[in-house]
Coordinates of N, CA and C in Angstrom, one line a residue:
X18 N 0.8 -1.2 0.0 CA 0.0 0.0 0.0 C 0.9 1.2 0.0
X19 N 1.3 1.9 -1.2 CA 1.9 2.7 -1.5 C 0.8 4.2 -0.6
X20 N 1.5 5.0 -0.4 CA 1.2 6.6 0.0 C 1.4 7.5 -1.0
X21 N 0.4 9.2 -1.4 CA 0.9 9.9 -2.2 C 0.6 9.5 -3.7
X22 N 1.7 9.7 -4.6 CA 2.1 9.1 -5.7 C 1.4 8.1 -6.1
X23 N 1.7 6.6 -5.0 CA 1.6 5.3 -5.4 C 0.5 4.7 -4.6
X24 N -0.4 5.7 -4.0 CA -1.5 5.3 -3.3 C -2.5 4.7 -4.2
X25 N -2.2 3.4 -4.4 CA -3.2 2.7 -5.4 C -4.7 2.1 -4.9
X26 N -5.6 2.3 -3.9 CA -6.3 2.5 -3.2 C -6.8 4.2 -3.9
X27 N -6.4 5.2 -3.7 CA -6.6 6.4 -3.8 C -7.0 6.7 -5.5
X28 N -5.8 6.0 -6.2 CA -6.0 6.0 -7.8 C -7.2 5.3 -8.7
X29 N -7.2 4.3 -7.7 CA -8.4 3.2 -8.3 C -9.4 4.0 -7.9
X30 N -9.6 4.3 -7.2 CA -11.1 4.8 -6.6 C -11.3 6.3 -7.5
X31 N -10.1 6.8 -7.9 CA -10.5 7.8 -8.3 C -10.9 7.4 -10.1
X32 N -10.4 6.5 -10.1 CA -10.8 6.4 -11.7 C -11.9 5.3 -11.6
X33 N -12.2 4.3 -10.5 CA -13.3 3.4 -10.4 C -14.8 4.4 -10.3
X34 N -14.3 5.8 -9.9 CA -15.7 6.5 -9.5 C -15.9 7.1 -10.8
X35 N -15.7 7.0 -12.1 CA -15.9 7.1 -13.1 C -16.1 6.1 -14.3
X36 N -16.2 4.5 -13.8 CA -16.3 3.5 -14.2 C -16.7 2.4 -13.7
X37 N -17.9 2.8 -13.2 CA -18.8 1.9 -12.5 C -19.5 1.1 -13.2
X38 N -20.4 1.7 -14.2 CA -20.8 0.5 -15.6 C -20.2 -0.2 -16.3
X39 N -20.4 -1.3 -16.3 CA -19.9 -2.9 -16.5 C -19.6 -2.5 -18.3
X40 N -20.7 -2.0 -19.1 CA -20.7 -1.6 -20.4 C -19.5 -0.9 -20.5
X41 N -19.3 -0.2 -20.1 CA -18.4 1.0 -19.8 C -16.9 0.5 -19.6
X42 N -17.0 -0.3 -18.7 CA -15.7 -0.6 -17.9 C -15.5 -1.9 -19.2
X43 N -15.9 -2.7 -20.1 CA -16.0 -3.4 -21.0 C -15.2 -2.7 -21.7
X44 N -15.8 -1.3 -22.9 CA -15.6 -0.9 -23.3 C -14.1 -0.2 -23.2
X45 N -13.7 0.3 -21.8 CA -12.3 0.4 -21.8 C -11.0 -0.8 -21.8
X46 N -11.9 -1.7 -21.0 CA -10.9 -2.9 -21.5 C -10.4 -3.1 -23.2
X47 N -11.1 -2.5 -23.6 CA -10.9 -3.0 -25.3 C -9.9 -1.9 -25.8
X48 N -10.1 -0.9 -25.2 CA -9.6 0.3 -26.2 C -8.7 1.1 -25.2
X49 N -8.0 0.7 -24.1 CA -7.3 1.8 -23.4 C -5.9 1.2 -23.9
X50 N -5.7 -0.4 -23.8 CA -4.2 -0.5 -24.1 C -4.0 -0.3 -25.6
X51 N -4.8 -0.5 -26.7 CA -4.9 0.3 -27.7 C -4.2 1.2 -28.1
X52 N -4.9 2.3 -27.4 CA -4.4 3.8 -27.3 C -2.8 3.9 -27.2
X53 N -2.6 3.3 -25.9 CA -1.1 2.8 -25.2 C -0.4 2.8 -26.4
X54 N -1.0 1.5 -27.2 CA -0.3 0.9 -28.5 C 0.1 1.5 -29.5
X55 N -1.0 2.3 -29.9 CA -0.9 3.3 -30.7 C 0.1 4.5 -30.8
X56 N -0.1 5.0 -29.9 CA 0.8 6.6 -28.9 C 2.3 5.8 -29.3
X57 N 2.9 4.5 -28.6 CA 4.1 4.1 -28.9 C 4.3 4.1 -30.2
X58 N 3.7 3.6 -31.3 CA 4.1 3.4 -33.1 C 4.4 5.3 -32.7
X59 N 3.5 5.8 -33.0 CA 3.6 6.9 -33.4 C 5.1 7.8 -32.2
X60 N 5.2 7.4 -30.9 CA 6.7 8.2 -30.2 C 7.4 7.0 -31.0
X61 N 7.3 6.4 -32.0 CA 9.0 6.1 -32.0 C 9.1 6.7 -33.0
X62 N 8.7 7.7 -33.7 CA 9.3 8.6 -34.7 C 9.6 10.1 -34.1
X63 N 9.4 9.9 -32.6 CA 10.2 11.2 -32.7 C 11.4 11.5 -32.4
X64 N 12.2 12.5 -32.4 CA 13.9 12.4 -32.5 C 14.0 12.2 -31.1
X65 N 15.0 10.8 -30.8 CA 16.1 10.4 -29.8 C 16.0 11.2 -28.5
X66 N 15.9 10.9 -27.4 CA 15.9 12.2 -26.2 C 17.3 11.8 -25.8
X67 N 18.0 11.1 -26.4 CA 19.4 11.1 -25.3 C 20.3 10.1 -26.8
X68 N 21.2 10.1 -26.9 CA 22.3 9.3 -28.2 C 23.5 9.3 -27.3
X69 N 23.8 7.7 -26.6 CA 24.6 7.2 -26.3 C 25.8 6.9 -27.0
X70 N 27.2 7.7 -27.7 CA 28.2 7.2 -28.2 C 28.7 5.6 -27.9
X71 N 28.6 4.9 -28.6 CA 29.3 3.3 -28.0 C 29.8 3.1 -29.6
X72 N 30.7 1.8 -29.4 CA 30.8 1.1 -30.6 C 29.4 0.6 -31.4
X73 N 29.9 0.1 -33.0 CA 28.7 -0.4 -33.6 C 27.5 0.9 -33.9
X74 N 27.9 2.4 -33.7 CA 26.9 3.3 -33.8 C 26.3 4.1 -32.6
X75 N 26.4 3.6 -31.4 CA 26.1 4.3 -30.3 C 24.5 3.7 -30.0
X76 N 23.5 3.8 -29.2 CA 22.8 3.4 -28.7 C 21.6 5.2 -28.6
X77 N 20.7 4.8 -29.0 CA 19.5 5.8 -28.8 C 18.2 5.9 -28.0
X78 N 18.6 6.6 -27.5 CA 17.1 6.4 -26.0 C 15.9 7.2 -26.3
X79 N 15.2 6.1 -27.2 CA 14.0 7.1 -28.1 C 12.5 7.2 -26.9
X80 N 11.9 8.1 -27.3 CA 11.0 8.2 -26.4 C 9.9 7.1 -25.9
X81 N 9.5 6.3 -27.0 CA 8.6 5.5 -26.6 C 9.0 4.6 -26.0
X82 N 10.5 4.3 -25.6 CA 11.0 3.6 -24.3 C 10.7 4.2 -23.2
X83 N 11.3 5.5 -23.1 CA 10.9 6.4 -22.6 C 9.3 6.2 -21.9
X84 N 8.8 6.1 -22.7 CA 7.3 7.1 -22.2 C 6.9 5.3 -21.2
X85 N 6.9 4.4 -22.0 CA 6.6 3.1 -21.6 C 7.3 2.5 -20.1
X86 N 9.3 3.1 -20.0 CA 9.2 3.3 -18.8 C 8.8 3.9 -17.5
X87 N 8.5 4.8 -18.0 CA 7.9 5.3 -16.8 C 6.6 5.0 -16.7
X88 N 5.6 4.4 -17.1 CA 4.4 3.7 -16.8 C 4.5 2.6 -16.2
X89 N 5.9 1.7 -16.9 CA 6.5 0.1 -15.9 C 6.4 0.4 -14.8
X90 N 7.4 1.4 -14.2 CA 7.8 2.0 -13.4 C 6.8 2.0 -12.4
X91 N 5.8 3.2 -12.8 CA 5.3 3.7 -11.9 C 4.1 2.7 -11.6
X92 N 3.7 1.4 -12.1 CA 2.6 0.7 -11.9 C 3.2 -0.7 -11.4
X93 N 4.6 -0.9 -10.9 CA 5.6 -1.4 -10.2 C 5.7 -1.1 -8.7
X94 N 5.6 0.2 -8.9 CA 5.7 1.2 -7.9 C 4.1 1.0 -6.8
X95 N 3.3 1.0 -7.5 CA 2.0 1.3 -6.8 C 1.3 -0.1 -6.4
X96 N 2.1 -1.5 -7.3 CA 1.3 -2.9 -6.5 C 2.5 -3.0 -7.4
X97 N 3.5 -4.2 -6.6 CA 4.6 -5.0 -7.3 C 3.7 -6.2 -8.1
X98 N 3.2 -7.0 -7.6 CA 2.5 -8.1 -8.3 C 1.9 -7.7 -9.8
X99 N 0.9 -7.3 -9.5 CA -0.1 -6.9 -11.1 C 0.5 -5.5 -11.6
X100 N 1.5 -4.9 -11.3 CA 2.4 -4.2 -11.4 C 3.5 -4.4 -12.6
X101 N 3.9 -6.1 -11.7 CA 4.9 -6.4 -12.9 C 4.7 -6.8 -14.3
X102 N 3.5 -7.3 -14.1 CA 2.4 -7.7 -14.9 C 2.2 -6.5 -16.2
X103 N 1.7 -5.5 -15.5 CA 1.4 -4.2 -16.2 C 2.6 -3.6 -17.2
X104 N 3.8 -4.1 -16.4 CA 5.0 -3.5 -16.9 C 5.4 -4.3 -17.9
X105 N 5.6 -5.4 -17.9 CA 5.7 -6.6 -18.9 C 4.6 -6.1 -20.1
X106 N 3.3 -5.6 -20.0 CA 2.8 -5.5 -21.3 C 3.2 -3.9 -21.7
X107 N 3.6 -3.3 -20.7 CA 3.9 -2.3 -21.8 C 5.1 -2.3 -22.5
X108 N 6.1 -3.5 -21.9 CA 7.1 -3.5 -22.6 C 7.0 -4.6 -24.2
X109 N 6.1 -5.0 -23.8 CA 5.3 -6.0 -24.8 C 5.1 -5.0 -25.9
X110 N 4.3 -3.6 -25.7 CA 3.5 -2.6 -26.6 C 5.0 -2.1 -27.3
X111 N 5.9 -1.8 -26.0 CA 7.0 -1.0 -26.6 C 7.7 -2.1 -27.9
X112 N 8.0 -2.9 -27.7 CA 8.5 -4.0 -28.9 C 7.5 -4.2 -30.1
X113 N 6.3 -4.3 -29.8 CA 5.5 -4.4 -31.1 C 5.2 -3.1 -31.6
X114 N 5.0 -2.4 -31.3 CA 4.8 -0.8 -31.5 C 6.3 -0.3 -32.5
X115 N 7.4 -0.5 -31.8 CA 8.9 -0.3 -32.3 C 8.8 -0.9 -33.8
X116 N 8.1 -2.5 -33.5 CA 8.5 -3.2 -35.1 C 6.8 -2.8 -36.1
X117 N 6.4 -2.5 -35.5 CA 4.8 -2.5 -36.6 C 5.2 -0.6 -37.2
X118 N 5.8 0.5 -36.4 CA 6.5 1.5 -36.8 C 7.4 1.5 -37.5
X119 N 8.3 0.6 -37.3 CA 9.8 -0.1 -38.6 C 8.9 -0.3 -39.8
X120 N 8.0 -1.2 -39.9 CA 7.5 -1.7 -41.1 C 6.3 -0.6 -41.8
X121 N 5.8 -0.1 -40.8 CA 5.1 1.0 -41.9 C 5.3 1.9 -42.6
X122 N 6.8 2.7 -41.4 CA 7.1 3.8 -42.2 C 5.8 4.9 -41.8
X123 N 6.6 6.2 -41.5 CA 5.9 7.1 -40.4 C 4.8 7.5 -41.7
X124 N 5.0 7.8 -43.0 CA 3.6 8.3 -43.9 C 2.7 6.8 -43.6
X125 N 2.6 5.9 -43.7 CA 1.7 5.2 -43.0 C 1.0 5.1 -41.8
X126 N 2.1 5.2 -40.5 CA 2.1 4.9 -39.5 C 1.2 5.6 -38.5
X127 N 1.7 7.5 -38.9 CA 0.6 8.0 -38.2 C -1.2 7.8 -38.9
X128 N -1.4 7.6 -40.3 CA -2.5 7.2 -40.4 C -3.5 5.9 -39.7
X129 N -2.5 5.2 -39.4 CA -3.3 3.5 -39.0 C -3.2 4.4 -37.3
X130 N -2.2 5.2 -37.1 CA -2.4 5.5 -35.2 C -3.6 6.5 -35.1
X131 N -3.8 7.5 -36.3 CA -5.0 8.4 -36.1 C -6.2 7.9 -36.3
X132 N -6.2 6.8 -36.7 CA -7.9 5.8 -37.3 C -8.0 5.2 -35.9
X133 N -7.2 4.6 -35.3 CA -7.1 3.7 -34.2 C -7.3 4.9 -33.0
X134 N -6.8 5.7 -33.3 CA -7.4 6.5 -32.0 C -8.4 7.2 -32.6
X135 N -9.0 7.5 -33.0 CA -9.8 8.5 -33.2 C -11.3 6.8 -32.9
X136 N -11.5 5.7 -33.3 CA -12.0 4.4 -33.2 C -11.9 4.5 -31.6
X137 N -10.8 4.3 -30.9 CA -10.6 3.3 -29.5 C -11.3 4.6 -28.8
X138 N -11.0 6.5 -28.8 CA -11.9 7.4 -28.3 C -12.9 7.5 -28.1
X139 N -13.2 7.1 -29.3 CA -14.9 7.7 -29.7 C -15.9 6.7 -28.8
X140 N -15.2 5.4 -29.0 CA -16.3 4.2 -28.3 C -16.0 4.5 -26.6
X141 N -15.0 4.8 -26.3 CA -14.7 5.4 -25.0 C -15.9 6.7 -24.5
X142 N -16.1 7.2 -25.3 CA -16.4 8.4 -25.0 C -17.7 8.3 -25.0
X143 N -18.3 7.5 -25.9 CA -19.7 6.8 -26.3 C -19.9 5.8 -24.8
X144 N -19.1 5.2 -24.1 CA -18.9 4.5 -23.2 C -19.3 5.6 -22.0
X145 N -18.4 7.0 -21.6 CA -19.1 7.9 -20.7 C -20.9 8.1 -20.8
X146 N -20.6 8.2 -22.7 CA -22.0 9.3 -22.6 C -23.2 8.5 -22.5
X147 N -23.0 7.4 -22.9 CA -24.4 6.3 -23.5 C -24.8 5.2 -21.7
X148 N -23.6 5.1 -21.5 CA -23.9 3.6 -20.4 C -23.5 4.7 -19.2
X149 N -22.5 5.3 -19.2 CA -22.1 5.7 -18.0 C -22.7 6.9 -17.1
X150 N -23.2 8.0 -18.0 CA -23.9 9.0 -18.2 C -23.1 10.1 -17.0
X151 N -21.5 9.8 -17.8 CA -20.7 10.8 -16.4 C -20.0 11.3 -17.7
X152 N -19.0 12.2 -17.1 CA -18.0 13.0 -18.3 C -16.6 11.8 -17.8
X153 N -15.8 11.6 -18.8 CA -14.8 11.0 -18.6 C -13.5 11.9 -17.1
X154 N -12.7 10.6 -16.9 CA -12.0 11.0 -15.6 C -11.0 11.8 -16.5
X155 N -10.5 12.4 -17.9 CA -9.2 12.7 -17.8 C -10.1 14.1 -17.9
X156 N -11.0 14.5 -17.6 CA -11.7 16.2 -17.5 C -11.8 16.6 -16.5
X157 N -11.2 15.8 -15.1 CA -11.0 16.4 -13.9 C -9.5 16.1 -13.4
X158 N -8.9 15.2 -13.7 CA -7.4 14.9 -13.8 C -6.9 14.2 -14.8
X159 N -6.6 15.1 -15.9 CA -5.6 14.4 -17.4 C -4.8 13.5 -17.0
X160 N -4.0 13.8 -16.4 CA -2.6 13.1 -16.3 C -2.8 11.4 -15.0
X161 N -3.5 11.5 -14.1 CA -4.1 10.9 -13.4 C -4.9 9.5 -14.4
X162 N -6.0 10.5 -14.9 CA -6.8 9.4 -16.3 C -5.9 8.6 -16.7
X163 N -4.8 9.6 -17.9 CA -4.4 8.9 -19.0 C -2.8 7.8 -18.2
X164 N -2.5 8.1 -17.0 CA -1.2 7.1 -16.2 C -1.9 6.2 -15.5
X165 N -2.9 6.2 -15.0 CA -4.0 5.4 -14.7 C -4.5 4.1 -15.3
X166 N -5.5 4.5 -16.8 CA -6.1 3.5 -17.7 C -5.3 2.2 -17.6
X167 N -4.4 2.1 -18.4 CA -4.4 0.8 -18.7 C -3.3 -0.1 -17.2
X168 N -3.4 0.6 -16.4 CA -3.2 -0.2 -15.3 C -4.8 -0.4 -14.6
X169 N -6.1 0.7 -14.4 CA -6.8 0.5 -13.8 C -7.8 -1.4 -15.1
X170 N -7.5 -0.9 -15.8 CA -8.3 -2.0 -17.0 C -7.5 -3.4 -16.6
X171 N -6.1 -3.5 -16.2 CA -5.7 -4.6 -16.1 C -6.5 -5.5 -14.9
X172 N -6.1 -4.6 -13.7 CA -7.0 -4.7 -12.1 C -8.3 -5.4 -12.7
X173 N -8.8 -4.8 -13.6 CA -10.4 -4.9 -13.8 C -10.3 -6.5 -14.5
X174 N -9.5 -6.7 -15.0 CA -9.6 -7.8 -15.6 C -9.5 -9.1 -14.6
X175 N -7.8 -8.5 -14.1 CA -7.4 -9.8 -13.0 C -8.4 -9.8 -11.8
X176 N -9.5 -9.3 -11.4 CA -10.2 -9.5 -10.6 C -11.3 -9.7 -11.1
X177 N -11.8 -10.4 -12.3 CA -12.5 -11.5 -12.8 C -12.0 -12.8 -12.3
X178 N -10.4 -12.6 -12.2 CA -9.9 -14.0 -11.7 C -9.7 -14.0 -10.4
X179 N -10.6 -13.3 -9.6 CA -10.6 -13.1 -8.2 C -8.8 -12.7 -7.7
X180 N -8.4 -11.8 -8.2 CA -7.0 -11.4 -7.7 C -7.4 -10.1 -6.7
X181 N -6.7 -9.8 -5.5 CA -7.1 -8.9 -5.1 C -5.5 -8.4 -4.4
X182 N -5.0 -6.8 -5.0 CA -3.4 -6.8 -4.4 C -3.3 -7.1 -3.2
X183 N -4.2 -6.8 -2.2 CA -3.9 -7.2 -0.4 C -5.3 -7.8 -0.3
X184 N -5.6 -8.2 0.8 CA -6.5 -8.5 2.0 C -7.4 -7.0 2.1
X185 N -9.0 -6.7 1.9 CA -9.2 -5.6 1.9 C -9.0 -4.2 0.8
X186 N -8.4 -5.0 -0.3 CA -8.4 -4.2 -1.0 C -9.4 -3.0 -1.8
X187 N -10.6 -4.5 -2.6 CA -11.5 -4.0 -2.8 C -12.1 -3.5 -2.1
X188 N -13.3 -4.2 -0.7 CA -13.9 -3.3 -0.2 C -13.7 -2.2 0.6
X189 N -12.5 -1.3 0.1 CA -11.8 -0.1 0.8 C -12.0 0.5 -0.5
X190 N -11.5 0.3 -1.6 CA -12.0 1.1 -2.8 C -13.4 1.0 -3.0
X191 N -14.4 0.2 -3.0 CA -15.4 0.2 -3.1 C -16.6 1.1 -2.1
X192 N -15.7 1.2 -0.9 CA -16.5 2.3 0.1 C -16.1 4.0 -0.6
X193 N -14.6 4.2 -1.3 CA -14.4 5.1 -1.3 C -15.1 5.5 -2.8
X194 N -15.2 4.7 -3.3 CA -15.8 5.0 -5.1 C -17.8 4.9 -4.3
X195 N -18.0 4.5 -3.9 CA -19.3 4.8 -3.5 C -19.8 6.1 -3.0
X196 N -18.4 6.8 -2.2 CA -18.1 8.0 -1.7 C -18.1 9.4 -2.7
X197 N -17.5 8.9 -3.4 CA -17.1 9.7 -4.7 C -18.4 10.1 -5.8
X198 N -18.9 8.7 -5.7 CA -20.3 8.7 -6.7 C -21.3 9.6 -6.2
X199 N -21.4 9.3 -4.6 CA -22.7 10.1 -4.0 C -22.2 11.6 -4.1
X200 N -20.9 12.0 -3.5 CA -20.6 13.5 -3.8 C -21.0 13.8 -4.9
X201 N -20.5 13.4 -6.2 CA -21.0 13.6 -7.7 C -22.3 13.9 -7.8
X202 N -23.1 13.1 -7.4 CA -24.8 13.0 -7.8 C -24.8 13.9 -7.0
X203 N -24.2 14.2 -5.5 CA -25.1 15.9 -5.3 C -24.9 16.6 -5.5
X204 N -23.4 17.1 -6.0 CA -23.2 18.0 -6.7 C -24.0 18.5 -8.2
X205 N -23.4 17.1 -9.1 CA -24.7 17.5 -10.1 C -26.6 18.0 -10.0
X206 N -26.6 17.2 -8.5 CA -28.4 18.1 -8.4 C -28.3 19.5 -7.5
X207 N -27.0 19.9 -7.3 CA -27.3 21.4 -7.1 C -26.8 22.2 -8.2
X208 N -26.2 21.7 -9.0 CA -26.3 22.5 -10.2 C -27.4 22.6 -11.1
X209 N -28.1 21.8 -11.0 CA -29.2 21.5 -11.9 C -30.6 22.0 -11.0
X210 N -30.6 22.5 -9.8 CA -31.6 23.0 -9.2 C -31.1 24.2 -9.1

């Protein structure tokens, strides 16, 4: 049980209080690592954040390593178990992403990543409006949302297989997203009265 940062109790609930419908929470399972997937083709064309001199040409620390570690990282950080888990597929995304970017060639590449996102969005978004009837989480914390998804989608899955990171997990998130939900609804009926 991480504090702060890696308070993954505090993260889940905050994105669980935005994905309470099963349709919904479906819906993201399909299309958040997607996104992930996508975003990597498209960072490995951008220039090198660091060029290592070595023999054989030197070594290049391109971003979508980059961007991929620090999601490992930080969802490592917040539950080691399903953590490692999380980390392993984004290093999964970073390798297929790297070679499906090699082979298209960037005048391809951002096309098939702009179809795929503009696709994995829209049904997301159709997911808030239609089943969920909330505004999505990254309109009250971006950065929270989008570092969040596809580790909260994982959780969502491995606890179909009854995985739970501690003893108490759930029903501590589940009091606190219940919490979250009722402030919401009264908030929205005093704006609307």
């Amino acid at each position: 049980m991480g504090k702060g940062l890696f308070d993954l109790e505090k993260h889940f609930a905050f994105y669980g209080a935005y994905h309470s419908n099963p349709v919904n929470v479906l819906i993201h399972m399909l299309f958040v690592w997607p996104i992930f997937f996508t975003s990597l083709v498209l960072f490995h064309f951008a220039p090198p954040l660091l060029h290592l001199p070595f023999a054989h040409g030197g070594l290049a620390l391109d971003f979508a390593f980059v961007f991929a570690l620090i999601y490992a990282l930080f969802y490592v950080l917040m539950e080691p178990k399903a953590g490692s888990l999380a980390a392993t597929l984004c290093f999964l995304c970073w390798l297929g992403s790297s070679s499906l970017a090699a082979h298209l060639g960037f005048s391809l590449a951002w096309k098939v990543v702009l179809a795929a996102q503009l696709f994995c969005w829209t049904g997301q978004f159709i997911g808030h409006g239609v089943f969920e009837k909330r505004a999505p989480a990254l309109l009250d914390n971006l950065s929270q949302a989008f570092l969040m998804a596809p580790f909260f989608v994982l959780l969502e899955a491995l606890n179909f297989f009854g995985y739970e990171p501690y003893p108490g997990f759930h029903s501590n998130v589940s009091t606190k997203i219940d919490a979250a939900r009722k402030e919401w609804q009264t908030n929205k009926q005093k704006k609307s009265s």
